[in-house]
Each structure stands twice: as structure tokens, then as C-alpha cells.
């Protein structure tokens, strides 16, 4: 019996899962949100029961103390299920990390060095590693990188068409993100279809708060929509995704917006939120049903962009065996799924409307029997994938 503790530490939150790996069962999961604010809220779920609390939590180290206390109080006992390894989600691995890596001082220096490429994510991930080292002395820590799965991108896909010397010197290229999810989901799709991964061409659409598309050929990432940072590509909850880069220059000159303001604009107040005043897809869909004009346009932009990437990756892969929807929006929004594939019948892509709106959970087929391309919904499980890779690394 071996348990793995999975840690996803963000700028103001700590999410965790303790997973028993012989049966891949979640023993407990939880989160500490709003770290550093006056009151943080915590949730610890075990045996289907959620234990919630509000208390001040100033730092990531304190958040770990709160997590360990929740295990002591509500179980399961960490003495009974001691983690054999702690697996951490680390967002940016740059060109240094291509697989799950046991953390040592040099690895931490490298993660820190990549912070300038992921300022929202890497510093928080590193704080999580430091706090876990204090809380679980002697237990190996393994970093699992969002970028790792995309290490296989060909130069044609990862190179930006800018001055090569400037790009090289500043490490400017496409890295891609959500790799842990794209890997898990593309493998689960092959399993669901009962076909060898090596033979499958798959398009994975990970549509959460952050969203990205990935073209997977025989289990290998060959193209993806996020870039140097998790800003490029699809329309997201608060991020713009693709736009003419000259918009930045123009807004700087014309509206006097500085780089900090432009950063905030594109990362935090654009996307669905910027277009519709609502960053949550559930609220946007509800508003379109009520006839809200901004919501109707915003949803149409979201779907237009999604279809654009589906088309691009169908062309890049030379057709696809499966198109897979995952993450919060992908798993739960029939409107988005139908919109993204509408009009693609000429390519052999045919949704079954009944299957698409079925409230069923779990991996499922939503295309019609006569569809040449299988359209699937597969719930992602980044935590389980991190646990598997962390355990394999030790
Ligand atoms: N029933 C639903 N219909 C449409 N969107 C949904 C539904 N349930 C959840 N979502 C959307 O999923 C998104 C969050 O996805 P999730 O994968 O949990 O995000 P992340 O892990 O990136 O924080 C939110 O925009 C939310 O509105
Ligand atoms: C990399 C990224 O965008 O992650 P998230 O979807 O968790 O924000
Ligand atoms: Mg997510």
C-alpha cells in the first residue's frame, strides 16, 4: 500500500489530494483558498464528507500546517497512510525539464529561474515545494511540469517568426501548457476506444478557466495553442487568447497603457469576463438564454476560436480519429461542444444531439454512430496523472 500526496499550489491557494496508488483511490482531498488575506477558507473532504472552516492563513507554510491539522482531525491518519512521495504541479519547465523530476536544490534554482516566464505560477509552485519539504522531511518531492508533454513539438510549431537571435537569447518560443491533462486525456481516449495509442490521431480540447487545444499524434504532442505563457490561443475565463500583437503597441501609444496594465488587461480582465462581464461559462450561457447581447457575442467569439483550432489541427494531423472535450466547460457544456463542431459534417464529424446533452458523467461517446470521427467527453484527472508520474519517478 503506498499513498502519494499531490500538491497544486497557486498564488493564493493550496489544493491537495492523498491518493492510495494500488487502487488509485482518493483518500482525501482539499483546498486552502485566499492565503494571505484576512480570512482564508479551507475544505477537507474525506469519505464524501466536506469539512469547511475559515481562519487566517498568512503563508504557504502555514497552509501546509492547516492541511496536516485537517488530516489529524478528520483523517485519514498520515501515520497510517504516510505519503511515499509528494508530487507537485509545476507550470513552467522551459527547455530544462521534459519529464517528472525529483526535486533537489539545483532543480529548485531552475524552477526559480523560469519564474520570469510564468510569474503567476512558478513562484507559488516553488513555495509549495519549500513548504512540503518542511512538513514532510525526508519524503521525496517530485515536480511534474505542465510543459513537459509538449517537449516533442516540432520546430515548425514552436518557433515564433521573429528575429532568431532575440528569440534564442530570451528563450522566446511556444512551450505549451496543461500537458499533464492533455497526456492523461489522450491516453484515456485510446483506452476508451480500445485502440492502440500509437495509431491514434486525437485533438484534445481542455476547456477550464485556462483553456488550450492540443494535437496528439500517436501519443505525442505535435501542436498546442498556448505559447510562451498560458495566454496564447483559445478565449478563456479572463484571458484574451490570440490577438494581433500590434494591439499592445497601439494601446500603449494611443491609450497610454503601460506594460503592467496591459498584462492585467490581457490576463485578468479579458476573455469571457472582458467581453461579457462574466468570467464563468455557466453565467455566460445563462445570460445568452436571457437574450443578453454581450453574452451572445462573447460566446460566439469563444466558439469561433475553438472551431478555428479544431480546423487547424485536423489539417495539421491529416484528419483525426477522436476529438475529446475535457475540463469544466468541456465536460459540462453541450452548447459549447455543439457550437465547436457545428457545420463540420462534411469532414465526417457528426454529433449525436441526445448523447451530447445527456447528464451522464464519466468518459462517454457523444458522436453519432455514423460519425467518421469519434467525439468524446473524458473527465480530466491531473492529480492522478501527477501521482502516477511522481510514483514512477521514485
Ligand atoms: N455546467 C457547466 N456548464 C458550463 N460551464 C461549466 C459548467 N460547470 C463548470 N463550468 C465551467 O468550467 C470552468 C472551470 O473549469 P475547471 O476545469 O474547474 O477550471 P480550472 O481547473 O482551470 O480552475 C468555469 O468557467 C465554469 O463555468
Ligand atoms: C497553465 C494554466 O493556464 O493553468 P490553469 O488553467 O490552471 O490556469
Ligand atoms: Mg484545472
Tab-separated table of C-alpha atoms and ligand atoms in Angstrom:
chain	number	residue	atom	x	y	z
A	1	UNK	CA	0.000	0.000	0.000
A	2	UNK	CA	1.519	3.325	-0.979
A	3	UNK	CA	-0.005	6.766	-0.799
A	4	UNK	CA	1.018	9.784	-2.831
A	5	UNK	CA	0.264	13.353	-1.806
A	6	UNK	CA	-0.421	15.620	-4.794
A	7	UNK	CA	0.053	19.365	-4.386
A	8	UNK	CA	-1.197	22.133	-6.697
A	9	UNK	CA	-0.071	25.404	-5.147
A	10	UNK	CA	-1.269	28.629	-6.729
A	11	UNK	CA	-0.606	32.262	-5.971
A	12	UNK	CA	-3.251	32.304	-3.227
A	13	UNK	CA	-4.377	28.722	-2.872
A	14	UNK	CA	-3.229	25.226	-1.994
A	15	UNK	CA	-5.062	22.250	-3.470
A	16	UNK	CA	-4.191	18.721	-2.382
A	17	UNK	CA	-5.149	15.066	-2.768
A	18	UNK	CA	-3.917	11.996	-0.942
A	19	UNK	CA	-4.201	9.044	-3.325
A	20	UNK	CA	-3.774	5.362	-2.483
A	21	UNK	CA	-1.939	4.069	-5.518
A	22	UNK	CA	-2.561	0.291	-5.563
A	23	UNK	CA	-6.239	1.003	-6.244
A	24	UNK	CA	-5.806	4.648	-7.340
A	25	UNK	CA	-8.352	5.716	-4.720
A	26	UNK	CA	-8.601	9.287	-3.429
A	27	UNK	CA	-8.358	9.018	0.380
A	28	UNK	CA	-8.859	12.742	0.964
A	29	UNK	CA	-8.786	15.993	-0.979
A	30	UNK	CA	-8.964	19.604	-0.012
A	31	UNK	CA	-8.021	23.192	-0.521
A	32	UNK	CA	-6.935	26.295	1.324
A	33	UNK	CA	-8.067	29.431	-0.518
A	34	UNK	CA	-7.311	33.135	-0.096
A	35	UNK	CA	-3.946	32.587	1.596
A	36	UNK	CA	-2.572	35.963	2.738
A	37	UNK	CA	-5.968	37.655	3.008
A	38	UNK	CA	-7.680	38.410	6.327
A	39	UNK	CA	-9.529	35.121	6.366
A	40	UNK	CA	-8.697	32.039	4.365
A	41	UNK	CA	-11.272	29.330	3.755
A	42	UNK	CA	-10.407	25.678	3.926
A	43	UNK	CA	-12.131	22.492	2.830
A	44	UNK	CA	-11.102	18.920	3.605
A	45	UNK	CA	-13.131	16.135	2.003
A	46	UNK	CA	-12.975	12.572	3.212
A	47	UNK	CA	-15.451	9.696	2.707
A	48	UNK	CA	-17.848	12.010	0.877
A	49	UNK	CA	-17.993	14.500	3.749
A	50	UNK	CA	-16.680	18.068	3.439
A	51	UNK	CA	-15.218	19.820	6.483
A	52	UNK	CA	-15.065	23.590	5.985
A	53	UNK	CA	-13.524	26.345	8.080
A	54	UNK	CA	-12.452	29.987	7.928
A	55	UNK	CA	-9.263	31.107	9.640
A	56	UNK	CA	-6.324	33.396	8.934
A	57	UNK	CA	-3.567	31.691	6.895
A	58	UNK	CA	-0.685	34.050	6.130
A	59	UNK	CA	1.753	31.912	4.119
A	60	UNK	CA	2.081	28.690	2.130
A	61	UNK	CA	3.990	27.159	5.072
A	62	UNK	CA	1.018	27.917	7.330
A	63	UNK	CA	-1.335	26.453	4.713
A	64	UNK	CA	0.608	23.176	4.932
A	65	UNK	CA	0.262	23.213	8.727
A	66	UNK	CA	-3.500	23.709	8.286
A	67	UNK	CA	-3.623	20.814	5.792
A	68	UNK	CA	-1.728	18.459	8.135
A	69	UNK	CA	-4.029	19.503	11.007
A	70	UNK	CA	-7.076	18.669	8.850
A	71	UNK	CA	-5.682	15.164	8.247
A	72	UNK	CA	-5.102	14.808	12.032
A	73	UNK	CA	-8.629	15.936	12.858
A	74	UNK	CA	-10.724	14.383	10.087
A	75	UNK	CA	-8.450	11.629	8.754
A	76	UNK	CA	-7.172	9.617	7.207
A	77	UNK	CA	-4.199	9.467	9.529
A	78	UNK	CA	-0.958	10.394	7.787
A	79	UNK	CA	0.765	7.959	10.152
A	80	UNK	CA	-1.400	5.199	8.707
A	81	UNK	CA	-1.036	6.412	5.098
A	82	UNK	CA	2.341	8.150	5.040
A	83	UNK	CA	2.994	9.643	1.580
A	84	UNK	CA	5.898	7.829	-0.060
A	85	UNK	CA	6.330	10.809	-2.377
A	86	UNK	CA	4.858	14.298	-2.753
A	87	UNK	CA	4.029	15.194	-6.370
A	88	UNK	CA	3.856	18.884	-7.280
A	89	UNK	CA	2.239	20.561	-10.268
A	90	UNK	CA	4.854	22.967	-11.652
A	91	UNK	CA	3.606	25.020	-14.569
A	92	UNK	CA	6.762	26.064	-16.431
A	93	UNK	CA	9.653	23.664	-17.068
A	94	UNK	CA	11.049	25.630	-20.015
A	95	UNK	CA	13.590	23.691	-22.084
A	96	UNK	CA	15.131	22.147	-18.961
A	97	UNK	CA	12.530	19.619	-17.813
A	98	UNK	CA	10.977	17.057	-20.121
A	99	UNK	CA	9.677	14.633	-17.502
A	100	UNK	CA	8.771	14.301	-13.835
A	101	UNK	CA	11.858	15.253	-11.837
A	102	UNK	CA	12.950	14.534	-8.258
A	103	UNK	CA	13.454	17.904	-6.581
A	104	UNK	CA	16.882	18.904	-5.285
A	105	UNK	CA	18.495	22.321	-4.781
A	106	UNK	CA	19.551	22.609	-8.427
A	107	UNK	CA	16.032	21.750	-9.643
A	108	UNK	CA	14.642	24.463	-7.374
A	109	UNK	CA	17.108	27.015	-8.756
A	110	UNK	CA	15.975	26.096	-12.265
A	111	UNK	CA	12.269	26.386	-11.391
A	112	UNK	CA	13.014	29.764	-9.848
A	113	UNK	CA	14.928	30.828	-12.947
A	114	UNK	CA	11.863	30.016	-15.072
A	115	UNK	CA	9.654	32.250	-12.905
A	116	UNK	CA	10.080	35.148	-15.303
A	117	UNK	CA	8.302	33.030	-17.942
A	118	UNK	CA	5.417	32.141	-15.574
A	119	UNK	CA	5.292	34.833	-12.909
A	120	UNK	CA	1.800	33.861	-11.713
A	121	UNK	CA	2.567	30.174	-11.367
A	122	UNK	CA	6.216	29.140	-10.780
A	123	UNK	CA	6.936	31.218	-7.635
A	124	UNK	CA	3.832	29.751	-5.982
A	125	UNK	CA	4.772	26.233	-7.091
A	126	UNK	CA	8.212	26.720	-5.534
A	127	UNK	CA	6.672	27.936	-2.265
A	128	UNK	CA	4.625	24.737	-2.224
A	129	UNK	CA	7.770	22.647	-2.637
A	130	UNK	CA	9.565	24.531	0.167
A	131	UNK	CA	6.576	24.168	2.487
A	132	UNK	CA	6.236	20.453	1.675
A	133	UNK	CA	9.929	19.885	2.458
A	134	UNK	CA	9.333	21.391	5.902
A	135	UNK	CA	6.099	19.493	6.517
A	136	UNK	CA	7.336	16.133	5.208
A	137	UNK	CA	11.074	15.939	5.910
A	138	UNK	CA	12.812	13.012	4.229
A	139	UNK	CA	9.928	12.351	1.805
A	140	UNK	CA	10.996	12.761	-1.835
A	141	UNK	CA	9.385	15.677	-3.700
A	142	UNK	CA	8.734	15.307	-7.432
A	143	UNK	CA	7.945	18.143	-9.828
A	144	UNK	CA	5.539	17.359	-12.688
A	145	UNK	CA	5.614	20.064	-15.354
A	146	UNK	CA	2.684	21.361	-17.449
A	147	UNK	CA	5.128	21.966	-20.290
A	148	UNK	CA	6.772	18.504	-20.291
A	149	UNK	CA	4.275	16.748	-22.578
A	150	UNK	CA	4.888	19.415	-25.247
A	151	UNK	CA	8.665	18.866	-25.357
A	152	UNK	CA	8.003	16.902	-28.568
A	153	UNK	CA	6.631	19.885	-30.538
A	154	UNK	CA	8.391	20.242	-33.887
A	155	UNK	CA	10.265	23.485	-34.623
A	156	UNK	CA	7.605	24.443	-37.167
A	157	UNK	CA	5.049	24.511	-34.354
A	158	UNK	CA	7.107	26.046	-31.548
A	159	UNK	CA	9.050	28.751	-33.404
A	160	UNK	CA	7.685	32.290	-33.475
A	161	UNK	CA	8.524	34.093	-36.708
A	162	UNK	CA	10.647	36.793	-35.085
A	163	UNK	CA	14.363	37.658	-35.120
A	164	UNK	CA	16.029	34.320	-34.290
A	165	UNK	CA	18.802	35.801	-32.180
A	166	UNK	CA	16.425	37.765	-29.953
A	167	UNK	CA	14.180	34.718	-29.597
A	168	UNK	CA	17.075	32.423	-28.660
A	169	UNK	CA	18.661	34.841	-26.221
A	170	UNK	CA	15.386	35.414	-24.392
A	171	UNK	CA	14.038	31.828	-24.621
A	172	UNK	CA	11.049	33.091	-26.599
A	173	UNK	CA	9.196	30.156	-28.208
A	174	UNK	CA	5.989	28.196	-27.740
A	175	UNK	CA	6.179	25.865	-24.725
A	176	UNK	CA	2.534	24.879	-24.273
A	177	UNK	CA	0.719	24.070	-21.005
A	178	UNK	CA	-1.919	21.750	-19.494
A	179	UNK	CA	0.361	18.931	-20.724
A	180	UNK	CA	-0.459	16.686	-17.775
A	181	UNK	CA	-4.133	16.900	-18.719
A	182	UNK	CA	-3.579	16.504	-22.479
A	183	UNK	CA	-1.470	13.388	-21.824
A	184	UNK	CA	-3.953	11.848	-19.389
A	185	UNK	CA	-6.959	12.549	-21.611
A	186	UNK	CA	-5.397	11.388	-24.886
A	187	UNK	CA	-4.353	8.110	-23.236
A	188	UNK	CA	-7.783	7.678	-21.648
A	189	UNK	CA	-9.363	8.246	-25.085
A	190	UNK	CA	-7.310	5.411	-26.592
A	191	UNK	CA	-8.315	3.168	-23.710
A	192	UNK	CA	-11.992	4.128	-24.077
A	193	UNK	CA	-11.912	3.374	-27.807
A	194	UNK	CA	-9.963	0.150	-27.219
A	195	UNK	CA	-7.339	1.180	-29.750
A	196	UNK	CA	-3.538	1.402	-29.505
A	197	UNK	CA	-2.409	4.922	-28.607
A	198	UNK	CA	0.357	4.701	-31.212
A	199	UNK	CA	-2.254	4.525	-34.006
A	200	UNK	CA	-4.486	7.373	-32.872
A	201	UNK	CA	-4.689	10.979	-34.015
A	202	UNK	CA	-6.502	12.954	-31.341
A	203	UNK	CA	-7.495	16.572	-30.764
A	204	UNK	CA	-7.873	17.367	-27.057
A	205	UNK	CA	-9.812	20.473	-26.043
A	206	UNK	CA	-9.052	21.307	-22.393
A	207	UNK	CA	-11.620	23.985	-21.560
A	208	UNK	CA	-11.352	25.098	-17.938
A	209	UNK	CA	-10.681	28.563	-16.588
A	210	UNK	CA	-7.485	28.342	-18.575
A	211	UNK	CA	-8.108	26.635	-21.919
A	212	UNK	CA	-5.920	25.017	-24.532
A	213	UNK	CA	-6.143	22.709	-27.529
A	214	UNK	CA	-3.615	20.015	-28.351
A	215	UNK	CA	-2.984	17.878	-31.433
A	216	UNK	CA	-1.750	14.454	-30.348
A	217	UNK	CA	-0.315	12.036	-32.923
A	218	UNK	CA	0.362	8.548	-31.604
A	219	UNK	CA	0.539	9.787	-28.016
A	220	UNK	CA	2.884	12.637	-28.908
A	221	UNK	CA	2.040	16.332	-28.688
A	222	UNK	CA	2.647	17.850	-32.130
A	223	UNK	CA	0.865	21.193	-31.709
A	224	UNK	CA	-0.814	23.161	-28.948
A	225	UNK	CA	-2.498	26.520	-28.595
A	226	UNK	CA	-0.813	28.017	-25.519
A	227	UNK	CA	2.589	29.586	-26.101
A	228	UNK	CA	5.482	31.202	-24.273
A	229	UNK	CA	2.953	31.719	-21.466
A	230	UNK	CA	-0.568	30.415	-20.787
A	231	UNK	CA	-2.063	33.445	-22.566
A	232	UNK	CA	-1.973	32.431	-26.239
A	233	UNK	CA	-4.684	30.568	-28.100
A	234	UNK	CA	-8.275	29.986	-27.037
A	235	UNK	CA	-10.571	32.507	-25.368
A	236	UNK	CA	-10.535	31.809	-21.595
A	237	UNK	CA	-12.382	32.941	-18.476
A	238	UNK	CA	-10.298	36.095	-18.036
A	239	UNK	CA	-7.560	35.751	-20.719
A	240	UNK	CA	-7.840	37.007	-24.269
A	241	UNK	CA	-6.012	34.228	-26.088
A	242	UNK	CA	-4.862	35.140	-29.618
A	243	UNK	CA	-4.892	38.728	-30.813
A	244	UNK	CA	-2.912	40.918	-33.168
A	245	UNK	CA	0.294	41.679	-31.182
A	246	UNK	CA	0.124	45.215	-32.517
A	247	UNK	CA	-2.897	45.771	-30.266
A	248	UNK	CA	-0.417	46.058	-27.381
A	249	UNK	CA	1.758	48.599	-29.140
A	250	UNK	CA	-1.265	50.549	-30.257
A	251	UNK	CA	-2.871	50.624	-26.784
A	252	UNK	CA	0.443	51.720	-25.325
A	253	UNK	CA	0.755	54.633	-27.767
A	254	UNK	CA	-2.875	55.560	-28.147
A	255	UNK	CA	-4.347	54.892	-24.676
A	256	UNK	CA	-1.149	55.244	-22.644
A	257	UNK	CA	-1.485	51.784	-21.110
A	258	UNK	CA	1.816	50.639	-19.565
A	259	UNK	CA	3.070	47.061	-19.570
A	260	UNK	CA	1.719	46.237	-16.103
A	261	UNK	CA	-1.722	47.461	-17.180
A	262	UNK	CA	-1.569	45.555	-20.456
A	263	UNK	CA	-0.550	42.419	-18.554
A	264	UNK	CA	-3.540	42.823	-16.243
A	265	UNK	CA	-5.834	43.621	-19.170
A	266	UNK	CA	-4.969	40.514	-21.185
A	267	UNK	CA	-4.565	38.021	-18.309
A	268	UNK	CA	-7.194	39.145	-15.812
A	269	UNK	CA	-9.860	41.325	-17.399
A	270	UNK	CA	-10.223	39.941	-20.914
A	271	UNK	CA	-11.722	36.716	-22.264
A	272	UNK	CA	-15.317	35.954	-21.303
A	273	UNK	CA	-15.102	38.380	-18.372
A	274	UNK	CA	-13.911	41.241	-20.528
A	275	UNK	CA	-16.422	40.678	-23.310
A	276	UNK	CA	-19.499	39.835	-21.235
A	277	UNK	CA	-18.855	40.958	-17.646
A	278	UNK	CA	-18.961	37.283	-16.607
A	279	UNK	CA	-15.914	35.020	-16.335
A	280	UNK	CA	-17.804	31.834	-15.574
A	281	UNK	CA	-19.170	29.929	-18.571
A	282	UNK	CA	-22.315	28.897	-16.646
A	283	UNK	CA	-23.212	32.562	-16.163
A	284	UNK	CA	-22.430	33.405	-19.785
A	285	UNK	CA	-24.670	30.622	-21.113
A	286	UNK	CA	-27.473	31.633	-18.722
A	287	UNK	CA	-27.168	35.231	-19.935
A	288	UNK	CA	-27.368	34.183	-23.613
A	289	UNK	CA	-30.574	32.285	-22.778
A	290	UNK	CA	-31.919	35.538	-21.329
A	291	UNK	CA	-31.060	37.349	-24.585
A	292	UNK	CA	-28.077	39.353	-23.274
A	293	UNK	CA	-26.391	40.753	-26.402
A	294	UNK	CA	-22.839	40.938	-24.971
A	295	UNK	CA	-23.080	37.350	-23.754
A	296	UNK	CA	-24.314	36.163	-27.168
A	297	UNK	CA	-21.370	37.829	-28.904
A	298	UNK	CA	-18.886	36.637	-26.240
A	299	UNK	CA	-20.000	33.028	-26.520
A	300	UNK	CA	-19.829	33.239	-30.308
A	301	UNK	CA	-16.235	34.508	-30.132
A	302	UNK	CA	-15.324	31.658	-27.750
A	303	UNK	CA	-16.829	29.084	-30.126
A	304	UNK	CA	-15.424	30.709	-33.278
A	305	UNK	CA	-11.883	30.475	-31.840
A	306	UNK	CA	-12.409	26.890	-30.734
A	307	UNK	CA	-13.539	25.851	-34.205
A	308	UNK	CA	-10.554	27.652	-35.694
A	309	UNK	CA	-8.186	25.399	-33.703
A	310	UNK	CA	-10.172	22.240	-34.444
A	311	UNK	CA	-9.833	23.037	-38.143
A	312	UNK	CA	-6.139	23.842	-37.851
A	313	UNK	CA	-5.350	20.612	-36.026
A	314	UNK	CA	-7.458	18.492	-38.386
A	315	UNK	CA	-5.342	19.925	-41.178
A	316	UNK	CA	-2.088	19.513	-39.253
A	317	UNK	CA	-2.775	15.909	-38.286
A	318	UNK	CA	-4.244	14.971	-41.675
A	319	UNK	CA	-7.592	14.107	-40.071
A	320	UNK	CA	-8.378	12.785	-36.613
A	321	UNK	CA	-9.709	9.609	-35.059
A	322	UNK	CA	-11.036	11.394	-31.984
A	323	UNK	CA	-11.933	14.855	-30.754
A	324	UNK	CA	-12.056	14.976	-26.955
A	325	UNK	CA	-13.636	17.589	-24.706
A	326	UNK	CA	-12.386	17.924	-21.120
A	327	UNK	CA	-12.172	20.211	-18.027
A	328	UNK	CA	-15.015	22.301	-16.522
A	329	UNK	CA	-16.510	23.702	-19.734
A	330	UNK	CA	-15.581	20.768	-21.970
A	331	UNK	CA	-17.110	18.221	-19.597
A	332	UNK	CA	-20.262	20.204	-18.810
A	333	UNK	CA	-21.309	22.440	-21.677
A	334	UNK	CA	-23.333	20.863	-24.524
A	335	UNK	CA	-23.760	24.326	-26.088
A	336	UNK	CA	-20.013	24.855	-26.437
A	337	UNK	CA	-19.416	21.302	-27.723
A	338	UNK	CA	-22.177	21.558	-30.322
A	339	UNK	CA	-21.054	25.016	-31.393
A	340	UNK	CA	-17.422	23.995	-31.830
A	341	UNK	CA	-18.306	21.142	-34.208
A	342	UNK	CA	-21.308	22.644	-35.995
A	343	UNK	CA	-21.003	22.526	-39.764
A	344	UNK	CA	-18.138	20.018	-39.744
A	345	UNK	CA	-20.319	17.161	-41.018
A	346	UNK	CA	-18.546	17.485	-44.389
A	347	UNK	CA	-15.407	16.248	-42.578
A	348	UNK	CA	-17.242	13.245	-41.132
A	349	UNK	CA	-17.774	14.868	-37.750
A	350	UNK	CA	-21.324	14.288	-36.562
A	351	UNK	CA	-22.542	14.826	-33.004
A	352	UNK	CA	-25.474	12.888	-31.580
A	353	UNK	CA	-27.664	15.620	-30.029
A	354	UNK	CA	-29.160	13.276	-27.414
A	355	UNK	CA	-25.773	11.971	-26.300
A	356	UNK	CA	-24.385	15.498	-26.213
A	357	UNK	CA	-26.986	16.707	-23.719
A	358	UNK	CA	-27.043	13.532	-21.618
A	359	UNK	CA	-26.308	14.353	-17.953
A	360	UNK	CA	-24.155	11.212	-17.738
A	361	UNK	CA	-20.748	11.615	-16.040
A	362	UNK	CA	-17.536	9.821	-16.825
A	363	UNK	CA	-15.897	9.015	-20.167
A	364	UNK	CA	-18.504	8.885	-22.906
A	365	UNK	CA	-19.102	8.955	-26.642
A	366	UNK	CA	-21.209	11.859	-27.912
A	367	UNK	CA	-20.863	11.405	-31.681
A	368	UNK	CA	-23.429	9.695	-33.871
A	369	UNK	CA	-22.991	6.045	-34.924
A	370	UNK	CA	-22.187	7.116	-38.496
A	371	UNK	CA	-19.611	9.765	-37.474
A	372	UNK	CA	-16.197	9.065	-39.018
A	373	UNK	CA	-14.537	10.837	-36.099
A	374	UNK	CA	-15.295	9.735	-32.522
A	375	UNK	CA	-16.265	12.704	-30.365
A	376	UNK	CA	-15.706	12.025	-26.674
A	377	UNK	CA	-16.115	13.665	-23.294
A	378	UNK	CA	-13.413	12.476	-20.903
A	379	UNK	CA	-13.099	13.986	-17.417
A	380	UNK	CA	-9.516	15.062	-16.851
A	381	UNK	CA	-7.654	13.992	-13.722
A	382	UNK	CA	-4.418	15.958	-13.484
A	383	UNK	CA	-3.946	14.916	-9.840
A	384	UNK	CA	-3.990	11.203	-10.633
A	385	UNK	CA	-1.600	11.736	-13.553
A	386	UNK	CA	0.764	13.708	-11.272
A	387	UNK	CA	0.554	10.936	-8.644
A	388	UNK	CA	1.355	8.256	-11.248
A	389	UNK	CA	4.320	10.190	-12.610
A	390	UNK	CA	5.614	11.106	-9.141
A	391	UNK	CA	5.489	7.486	-8.017
A	392	UNK	CA	7.181	6.308	-11.216
A	393	UNK	CA	9.949	8.888	-10.720
A	394	UNK	CA	10.937	7.408	-7.349
B	1	LIG	N1	-22.412	23.020	-16.209
B	1	LIG	C1	-21.496	23.839	-16.717
B	1	LIG	N2	-21.740	24.483	-17.883
B	1	LIG	C2	-20.834	25.318	-18.410
B	1	LIG	N3	-19.647	25.585	-17.850
B	1	LIG	C3	-19.345	24.976	-16.691
B	1	LIG	C4	-20.241	24.078	-16.056
B	1	LIG	N4	-19.658	23.632	-14.919
B	1	LIG	C5	-18.449	24.232	-14.840
B	1	LIG	N5	-18.256	25.032	-15.900
B	1	LIG	C6	-17.134	25.940	-16.168
B	1	LIG	O1	-15.869	25.335	-16.012
B	1	LIG	C7	-14.909	26.363	-15.750
B	1	LIG	C8	-13.931	25.903	-14.720
B	1	LIG	O2	-13.313	24.748	-15.176
B	1	LIG	P1	-12.192	23.982	-14.334
B	1	LIG	O3	-11.678	22.886	-15.169
B	1	LIG	O4	-12.737	23.634	-12.998
B	1	LIG	O5	-11.145	25.159	-14.194
B	1	LIG	P2	-9.694	25.302	-13.588
B	1	LIG	O6	-9.264	23.928	-13.124
B	1	LIG	O7	-8.900	25.825	-14.722
B	1	LIG	O8	-9.851	26.280	-12.478
B	1	LIG	C9	-15.709	27.600	-15.344
B	1	LIG	O9	-15.710	28.552	-16.395
B	1	LIG	C10	-17.113	27.052	-15.177
B	1	LIG	O10	-18.094	27.986	-15.510
B	2	LIG	C1	-1.372	26.827	-17.294
B	2	LIG	C2	-2.762	27.270	-16.968
B	2	LIG	O1	-3.350	28.070	-17.660
B	2	LIG	O2	-3.327	26.691	-15.899
B	2	LIG	P1	-4.783	26.971	-15.349
B	2	LIG	O3	-5.757	26.504	-16.384
B	2	LIG	O4	-4.790	26.111	-14.089
B	2	LIG	O5	-4.865	28.436	-15.077
B	3	LIG	MG1	-7.949	22.707	-13.925
